[in-house]
Short mmCIF file of C-alpha atoms in Angstrom, two decimals:
data_model
loop_
_atom_site.label_atom_id
_atom_site.label_comp_id
_atom_site.label_asym_id
_atom_site.label_seq_id
_atom_site.Cartn_x
_atom_site.Cartn_y
_atom_site.Cartn_z
CA MET A 8 109.33 115.12 101.69
CA THR A 9 107.14 113.31 99.81
CA LYS A 10 108.40 112.34 95.82
CA ILE A 11 105.56 110.13 94.02
CA ALA A 12 106.29 108.48 90.59
CA PHE A 13 103.81 108.35 87.41
CA ILE A 14 104.80 105.71 85.51
CA GLY A 15 102.13 106.40 82.19
CA VAL A 16 100.61 109.97 81.35
CA GLY A 17 97.59 108.90 79.27
CA LYS A 18 94.20 110.23 80.27
CA ILE A 19 93.86 108.29 83.42
CA GLY A 20 97.07 109.26 84.60
CA GLN A 21 97.07 112.53 83.99
CA THR A 22 93.66 112.78 85.77
CA ILE A 23 95.45 111.64 88.88
CA VAL A 24 98.48 113.49 88.66
CA PHE A 25 96.73 116.27 88.47
CA ASN A 26 94.15 115.98 90.96
CA THR A 27 97.58 114.68 93.28
CA VAL A 28 99.53 118.17 92.60
CA ILE A 29 97.13 120.47 93.27
CA ASP A 30 96.26 118.80 96.77
CA GLY A 31 99.44 120.78 97.42
CA TYR A 32 101.26 118.18 99.42
CA ALA A 33 103.70 116.65 96.88
CA ASP A 34 106.79 117.88 97.14
CA GLU A 35 108.44 116.11 93.86
CA VAL A 36 106.22 114.86 90.93
CA MET A 37 107.70 111.83 88.24
CA LEU A 38 106.27 111.62 85.35
CA TYR A 39 106.94 109.31 82.47
CA ASP A 40 105.71 107.51 79.35
CA ILE A 41 106.81 105.99 76.77
CA ILE A 42 105.03 108.59 74.23
CA PRO A 43 107.91 111.18 72.83
CA GLU A 44 107.40 114.75 74.26
CA LEU A 45 103.70 113.38 76.22
CA PRO A 46 105.18 114.05 79.49
CA GLU A 47 107.15 117.31 78.79
CA LYS A 48 103.92 118.61 77.14
CA PHE A 49 101.95 117.21 80.47
CA GLU A 50 104.44 119.11 82.61
CA HIS A 51 103.85 122.47 80.58
CA GLU A 52 100.07 121.77 81.53
CA LEU A 53 100.63 121.15 85.15
CA ARG A 54 103.08 124.41 85.38
CA HIS A 55 100.27 126.50 84.03
CA ALA A 56 97.89 125.19 86.57
CA LEU A 57 100.45 125.24 90.03
CA ALA A 58 100.86 128.84 88.78
CA SER A 59 97.65 129.61 89.11
CA LYS A 60 96.96 128.21 92.37
CA ARG A 61 100.25 129.73 93.40
CA LEU A 62 101.91 125.94 94.44
CA LYS A 63 105.82 124.90 94.31
CA VAL A 64 105.87 121.16 93.14
CA GLU A 65 109.20 120.00 91.63
CA ILE A 66 108.65 117.87 88.43
CA LEU A 67 110.43 115.66 86.51
CA SER A 68 109.26 114.92 82.79
CA THR A 69 111.15 111.92 80.90
CA ASN A 70 110.80 109.16 78.17
CA ASN A 71 113.96 107.28 80.41
CA LEU A 72 112.82 105.03 82.84
CA ASP A 73 116.18 105.25 84.52
CA ASP A 74 115.45 108.62 85.59
CA ILE A 75 112.65 107.73 88.23
CA SER A 76 114.47 107.23 91.31
CA GLY A 77 114.36 107.33 94.82
CA ALA A 78 110.41 107.59 94.78
CA ASP A 79 108.46 107.50 97.71
CA ILE A 80 105.11 106.08 96.31
CA VAL A 81 105.00 104.78 92.46
CA VAL A 82 102.07 104.74 91.05
CA ILE A 83 101.70 102.32 87.51
CA THR A 84 99.23 103.32 84.90
CA ALA A 85 101.03 102.31 82.03
CA GLY A 86 99.38 99.70 80.06
CA LYS A 87 96.78 99.38 77.19
CA PRO A 88 93.57 100.99 78.10
CA ARG A 89 90.09 98.92 77.86
CA LYS A 90 87.84 99.79 75.15
CA PRO A 91 84.28 99.26 74.19
CA GLY A 92 82.94 95.78 74.78
CA MET A 93 86.12 94.33 76.26
CA SER A 94 86.57 93.47 79.38
CA ARG A 95 89.07 94.03 82.14
CA ARG A 96 90.67 90.39 81.89
CA ASP A 97 91.16 90.73 78.07
CA LEU A 98 93.85 93.12 78.74
CA PHE A 99 95.77 90.90 80.87
CA VAL A 100 98.84 89.01 78.54
CA ASP A 101 99.70 92.12 76.87
CA ASN A 102 99.30 94.39 80.22
CA ALA A 103 101.12 91.96 82.32
CA LYS A 104 104.25 91.78 79.59
CA ILE A 105 104.18 95.85 80.48
CA MET A 106 104.05 94.68 84.26
CA ILE A 107 107.05 92.10 84.01
CA ASP A 108 109.37 94.97 82.04
CA LEU A 109 108.46 97.39 84.65
CA ALA A 110 108.79 95.31 87.12
CA SER A 111 112.52 94.04 86.41
CA LYS A 112 113.19 98.05 86.09
CA LEU A 113 111.62 100.24 88.85
CA PRO A 114 112.74 98.55 92.10
CA LYS A 115 116.62 98.94 91.32
CA LYS A 116 116.40 103.02 91.88
CA ASN A 117 113.34 103.14 94.30
CA ALA A 118 114.29 100.61 97.23
CA GLY A 119 111.38 100.96 100.05
CA ALA A 120 109.04 102.06 97.50
CA THR A 121 105.05 101.79 97.74
CA TYR A 122 103.79 100.69 94.48
CA ILE A 123 99.83 101.58 93.47
CA MET A 124 98.44 99.17 90.60
CA VAL A 125 96.08 101.40 88.29
CA ALA A 126 96.60 99.22 85.10
CA ASN A 127 93.67 97.08 84.04
CA PRO A 128 92.85 94.39 84.74
CA VAL A 129 94.05 96.15 88.21
CA ASP A 130 94.19 93.45 90.65
CA MET A 131 95.79 90.74 88.43
CA MET A 132 98.46 93.74 87.42
CA ALA A 133 99.13 94.18 90.95
CA SER A 134 99.94 90.22 91.55
CA VAL A 135 101.81 90.09 88.39
CA PHE A 136 104.00 93.01 89.41
CA ALA A 137 104.57 91.73 92.79
CA LYS A 138 105.41 88.32 91.57
CA TYR A 139 108.29 89.25 89.48
CA SER A 140 109.41 92.13 91.04
CA LYS A 141 109.01 90.96 95.22
CA GLU A 142 107.80 94.39 96.00
CA PHE A 143 104.75 95.74 98.14
CA VAL A 144 102.24 96.33 95.61
CA VAL A 145 98.66 97.39 96.44
CA SER A 146 95.90 97.41 93.80
CA THR A 147 93.21 100.78 93.57
CA GLY A 148 90.91 97.52 93.72
CA ASP A 149 87.08 98.39 94.80
CA GLN A 150 87.79 101.83 96.02
CA VAL A 151 85.69 102.80 92.89
CA GLU A 152 82.55 100.82 92.94
CA THR A 153 82.90 101.83 96.64
CA MET A 154 82.72 105.40 95.87
CA ARG A 155 80.16 104.45 93.15
CA LEU A 156 78.03 102.54 95.45
CA ARG A 157 77.57 105.60 97.98
CA ALA A 158 76.57 107.86 95.11
CA TYR A 159 74.21 105.80 93.69
CA ILE A 160 72.15 105.07 97.46
CA ALA A 161 72.91 109.10 97.87
CA LYS A 162 71.13 109.90 94.96
CA LYS A 163 68.41 107.95 94.55
CA LEU A 164 67.49 108.95 97.79
CA LYS A 165 68.17 112.55 97.63
CA LEU A 166 70.85 112.28 100.35
CA PRO A 167 74.36 114.06 101.16
CA VAL A 168 76.40 111.39 100.01
CA TYR A 169 78.37 111.24 103.31
CA LYS A 170 75.24 110.37 105.26
CA VAL A 171 75.66 106.92 103.05
CA ASN A 172 78.80 104.35 104.36
CA GLY A 173 79.18 101.05 103.07
CA PHE A 174 81.75 98.67 101.07
CA VAL A 175 82.81 96.94 98.13
CA ALA A 176 84.65 94.22 98.16
CA GLY A 177 86.26 91.07 95.44
CA GLU A 178 87.95 91.62 92.50
CA HIS A 179 87.77 94.87 90.83
CA GLY A 180 85.33 95.10 87.91
CA GLU A 181 82.23 92.85 87.30
CA ASP A 182 82.55 90.21 89.83
CA ALA A 183 82.89 92.73 92.50
CA VAL A 184 81.01 92.14 96.02
CA VAL A 185 78.90 94.61 97.86
CA LEU A 186 79.52 93.94 101.24
CA TRP A 187 76.11 94.40 102.61
CA SER A 188 76.66 94.05 106.09
CA THR A 189 79.10 97.17 106.28
CA VAL A 190 76.27 99.97 104.41
CA THR A 191 74.44 102.26 106.49
CA VAL A 192 72.35 104.94 105.58
CA ASN A 193 71.91 107.86 108.11
CA GLY A 194 73.83 105.69 110.19
CA LYS A 195 71.35 102.60 110.10
CA PRO A 196 71.58 99.48 108.43
CA PHE A 197 70.49 99.55 104.99
CA SER A 198 67.35 98.66 103.86
CA GLU A 199 65.29 98.35 100.81
CA ASN A 200 62.11 100.01 102.56
CA LEU A 201 64.16 103.15 102.19
CA GLY A 202 63.52 103.32 97.99
CA VAL A 203 65.83 101.51 96.56
CA THR A 204 66.96 97.60 96.05
CA LYS A 205 70.12 95.85 96.87
CA ALA A 206 69.74 94.45 93.11
CA GLU A 207 69.11 97.92 91.79
CA VAL A 208 72.31 98.89 93.66
CA GLU A 209 74.78 96.10 92.54
CA ASP A 210 73.60 96.25 88.87
CA TYR A 211 74.58 100.08 88.66
CA VAL A 212 77.66 99.45 90.62
CA LYS A 213 79.10 96.86 87.85
CA LYS A 214 77.29 98.41 84.52
CA ILE A 215 78.21 101.74 84.97
CA PRO A 216 81.47 101.62 83.92
CA GLY A 217 80.99 100.29 80.87
CA GLU A 218 77.82 102.87 80.24
CA ILE A 219 80.48 105.42 80.55
CA ILE A 220 83.23 103.92 78.23
CA ARG A 221 80.62 103.59 75.99
CA VAL A 222 79.51 107.16 75.73
CA MET A 223 82.87 109.13 76.61
CA GLY A 224 84.97 106.61 75.96
CA GLY A 225 87.06 105.92 79.48
CA THR A 226 86.52 105.94 83.05
CA THR A 227 88.74 109.00 84.33
CA TRP A 228 87.22 111.92 86.76
CA GLY A 229 85.84 109.12 88.72
CA PRO A 230 88.72 106.89 89.55
CA GLY A 231 91.38 109.78 88.71
CA THR A 232 90.25 111.62 92.01
CA ILE A 233 89.26 107.99 94.19
CA ILE A 234 92.96 107.10 93.05
CA ALA A 235 94.40 110.00 94.39
CA GLU A 236 93.01 110.19 97.49
CA LEU A 237 94.58 106.31 97.92
CA ILE A 238 97.85 108.21 97.11
CA ARG A 239 96.93 110.84 99.79
CA ALA A 240 96.13 108.37 102.41
CA ILE A 241 99.47 106.79 102.26
CA ALA A 242 101.60 109.94 101.57
CA LEU A 243 99.86 111.59 104.91
CA ASN A 244 99.28 108.72 106.84
CA GLU A 245 96.02 109.13 107.35
CA ASN A 246 94.61 105.90 108.11
CA LYS A 247 90.74 105.86 106.89
CA VAL A 248 89.07 102.63 105.47
CA MET A 249 89.48 102.25 101.90
CA SER A 250 88.83 99.33 100.09
CA ILE A 251 91.70 98.27 98.06
CA ALA A 252 93.23 94.97 97.64
CA ILE A 253 96.64 94.20 99.31
CA PRO A 254 98.87 91.08 98.63
CA ARG A 255 97.81 87.59 100.47
CA GLN A 256 98.31 84.01 100.08
CA PHE A 257 96.56 81.95 98.19
CA GLU A 258 97.23 78.34 97.57
CA ASP A 259 100.21 78.64 95.71
CA GLU A 260 100.49 82.26 94.92
CA ILE A 261 100.14 85.80 96.25
CA ILE A 262 96.75 87.85 94.93
CA HIS A 263 95.01 91.06 95.22
CA VAL A 264 91.60 90.78 96.18
CA SER A 265 89.99 93.85 98.02
CA VAL A 266 88.72 94.39 101.39
CA PRO A 267 88.18 97.20 103.45
CA THR A 268 91.60 97.89 104.91
CA VAL A 269 93.17 100.50 107.05
CA VAL A 270 94.91 102.74 104.87
CA GLY A 271 98.53 105.45 105.84
CA SER A 272 101.72 105.53 105.67
CA SER A 273 101.80 101.62 106.56
CA ILE A 274 99.10 99.46 104.95
CA GLY A 275 96.45 97.31 107.28
CA PRO A 276 94.82 95.77 109.24
CA THR A 277 91.65 94.62 106.96
CA LEU A 278 88.22 94.86 108.57
CA GLU A 279 87.99 91.01 107.06
CA SER A 280 86.57 89.93 110.35
CA LEU A 281 84.10 92.65 110.99
CA LEU A 282 82.04 91.01 108.09
CA ASP A 283 78.82 88.84 108.72
CA GLU A 284 79.30 85.41 107.50
CA LYS A 285 77.42 86.04 103.72
CA ASP A 286 79.76 88.74 103.46
CA ARG A 287 82.93 86.80 104.39
CA TRP A 288 81.50 83.75 102.19
CA ASN A 289 81.01 86.14 98.98
CA LEU A 290 84.51 87.34 99.81
CA MET A 291 85.94 83.57 99.92
CA ALA A 292 83.91 82.86 96.61
CA SER A 293 85.49 86.10 94.65
CA MET A 294 88.72 84.99 95.67
CA LYS A 295 88.32 81.33 94.71
CA ASP A 296 87.07 82.87 91.59
CA PHE A 297 89.96 85.28 90.86
CA TYR A 298 92.57 82.51 91.66
CA ASN A 299 91.03 80.03 89.38
CA VAL A 300 91.31 83.16 86.30
CA TYR A 301 94.31 84.34 86.89
CA LYS A 302 96.33 80.90 87.03
CA GLU A 303 95.12 80.59 83.76
CA ASN A 304 95.96 83.67 82.51
CA LEU A 305 99.15 83.50 83.54
CA LYS A 306 99.30 79.82 81.83
CA GLN A 307 98.50 81.85 78.52
CA LEU A 308 100.91 84.78 79.43
CA GLU A 309 103.73 81.98 79.84
CA ALA A 310 102.88 80.46 76.11
CA SER A 311 102.84 83.88 74.73
CA ILE A 312 106.46 84.09 76.24
CA GLN A 313 107.80 81.43 74.97
CA ALA A 314 106.75 82.25 71.60
CA GLN A 315 107.93 84.93 71.22
#
């Protein structure tokens, strides 16, 4: 039996939930949000969709966090969303306070759960939740960027997307790093002679989210589907390679920075040792940058908490 809790059912949360339950493997889902009636009304919508698909899934909707108990997987999307012109890092202090509150409450009734962080800045929120909860947390990391990379190359070269492989790693967002030693087209190493340059691909991967947010108000369908795939990989022990951020010790902190990782009911190992020297160097530089910014943000967080 697979029991999955969703903490936050706003726009992105709803998309992830829908893609998860419509897949048919979840026996029970729990929906939580602080907005009155939202989980309940979303439950009705889900039941209508499930009736059409003839699927049976137990659904609990609630505005009371104490009702979330016994979950195998807890997916956290709760937090302020990114708005046009904002970077993901701009959200740190406000969303970190939400993570600290959740970290003090969720583990008490969800012993042994795997936590999946979605709220932005996603890698830093995973690190904050892990710091205050001492639980195992993964960030959805750069799996979204990975799929954007594959989709763009496939479109430019007029190929089915399954003919393109490769991963993006580092911190989710503008500092993400394309691991070019992993990128293949038709099973052969990527070459700019195919008709698309590395610079063009990297520019697309980093800039398209902001363009989607500017026009559509948020990125939902791509991330929602991709994150649901991560949930499935864990729930069904699929052992597929995905670029997610898992906890690692870096100097005096546990941080979350993406690297291609085998994902199943247990998570790991990573494929970091298989990368070429340049990719490993870029990944390490990304980790150092993440750590420095994270430490500065923690100082701001502590100052903000003390000022309350």
